């Protein structure tokens, strides 16, 4: 398939922009959490609105995506939605509220290492040495970021939440890949997000925020002097920080391979450190910068090795009307 001259640079710019918006949304989520909104309520609201927008888009572009799942796919969608979407995003918000933005994102983006362990010890597939080198490099990088030799300086609950969110992210990848062999990505996303929204609505109904939409919100940190009504911050959180970057990724997947998109997404932890410094004055030692670089390099190594094994031994997955064929990178970020 041929593309117009300049199509790939535009697609790369879209992915980078989406990654920056996802990282920026991490900062906005912290603002909302510190406006006395519970993580479960915030994610319940986000998923509900996102499902409605995705369903509306599907009705116009891919009506078949609205068909309810049947048989084994029901259980797959339930696990994907409750663990890979709702639990992932809720745990990530807990981490963001207690850790620096960069650390929370760096830990979460170690999820591909969990996928590699699944492939090796559950599927019993031998992996290239580069995967193990990547695992070791990422663990050393994480130790450098947290400067563990000085004792556990990071918030313990925040660190546990970040590690748990990485496990949920790995589940999102693994279960999503299984489902993508039999159903289109957009259909999987709609019903998974609906499962997550329904699951959270039981414990944290999204309409709890309705009476607070006019409340004043300060954007904190270096933006402490900026105030808006809560509904403005929520709209940015859902639309600008979720739906817009998601659409950018979908459009870019028409021009770029899944590998390129995956690699570009590894800019998000670095962007998280930068946003944490610029917005919330979060400082980072030189050794932590090196640690972040090591984590990103390690995950890229692991992704490369795991993807090579996957490409050699799995069936083609179905594509949807927007041409998205990699459920790992067509999903919404957790930020």
Short mmCIF file of N, CA and C in Angstrom, two decimals, residues 2 24 38 76 97 113 126 146 155-156 158 167 170-171 189 194 237 244 290 305 325 334:
data_model
loop_
_atom_site.label_atom_id
_atom_site.label_comp_id
_atom_site.label_asym_id
_atom_site.label_seq_id
_atom_site.Cartn_x
_atom_site.Cartn_y
_atom_site.Cartn_z
N UNK A 2 0.63 2.16 -0.91
CA UNK A 2 1.42 3.38 -1.00
C UNK A 2 0.71 4.51 -0.28
N UNK A 24 0.49 14.20 29.86
CA UNK A 24 -0.10 15.41 30.44
C UNK A 24 -1.35 15.06 31.24
N UNK A 38 -12.44 10.52 44.46
CA UNK A 38 -11.85 9.20 44.63
C UNK A 38 -11.42 8.62 43.28
N UNK A 76 -13.73 -13.33 28.12
CA UNK A 76 -12.51 -12.61 27.74
C UNK A 76 -12.71 -11.11 27.88
N UNK A 97 -0.97 9.70 42.42
CA UNK A 97 -1.25 10.57 43.56
C UNK A 97 -0.17 10.48 44.62
N UNK A 113 7.49 -6.51 30.18
CA UNK A 113 8.34 -7.53 30.81
C UNK A 113 7.47 -8.64 31.39
N UNK A 126 10.57 -20.42 24.26
CA UNK A 126 11.90 -19.89 24.54
C UNK A 126 12.03 -18.49 23.94
N UNK A 146 14.51 4.74 41.96
CA UNK A 146 14.06 4.79 43.36
C UNK A 146 15.22 4.99 44.33
N UNK A 155 6.89 6.31 48.23
CA UNK A 155 5.74 5.91 49.02
C UNK A 155 5.44 4.43 48.78
N UNK A 156 5.44 3.59 49.83
CA UNK A 156 5.25 2.14 49.63
C UNK A 156 3.93 1.79 48.95
N UNK A 158 2.10 3.70 47.04
CA UNK A 158 2.16 4.16 45.66
C UNK A 158 2.96 3.21 44.78
N UNK A 167 1.03 -4.95 36.29
CA UNK A 167 0.51 -6.32 36.13
C UNK A 167 -0.81 -6.30 35.37
N UNK A 170 -0.11 -5.65 31.74
CA UNK A 170 0.32 -6.88 31.08
C UNK A 170 -0.89 -7.76 30.76
N UNK A 171 -1.85 -7.81 31.69
CA UNK A 171 -3.08 -8.57 31.46
C UNK A 171 -3.85 -7.99 30.28
N UNK A 189 -12.66 -3.01 22.29
CA UNK A 189 -12.51 -1.85 23.16
C UNK A 189 -13.85 -1.38 23.71
N UNK A 194 -17.05 -1.03 28.41
CA UNK A 194 -18.38 -1.13 29.01
C UNK A 194 -18.34 -2.05 30.23
N UNK A 237 -9.93 15.99 30.84
CA UNK A 237 -9.45 14.67 31.25
C UNK A 237 -9.97 13.57 30.32
N UNK A 244 -9.06 12.15 22.27
CA UNK A 244 -8.25 12.76 21.19
C UNK A 244 -6.96 11.97 20.94
N UNK A 290 19.40 8.48 34.48
CA UNK A 290 20.02 7.30 33.88
C UNK A 290 19.13 6.06 34.08
N UNK A 305 12.17 -8.63 21.37
CA UNK A 305 12.30 -10.08 21.40
C UNK A 305 10.97 -10.79 21.48
N UNK A 325 -4.53 -2.98 13.82
CA UNK A 325 -4.36 -4.42 13.93
C UNK A 325 -3.51 -4.83 15.12
N UNK A 334 -3.50 4.46 30.05
CA UNK A 334 -4.08 4.48 31.38
C UNK A 334 -3.99 5.84 32.02
#
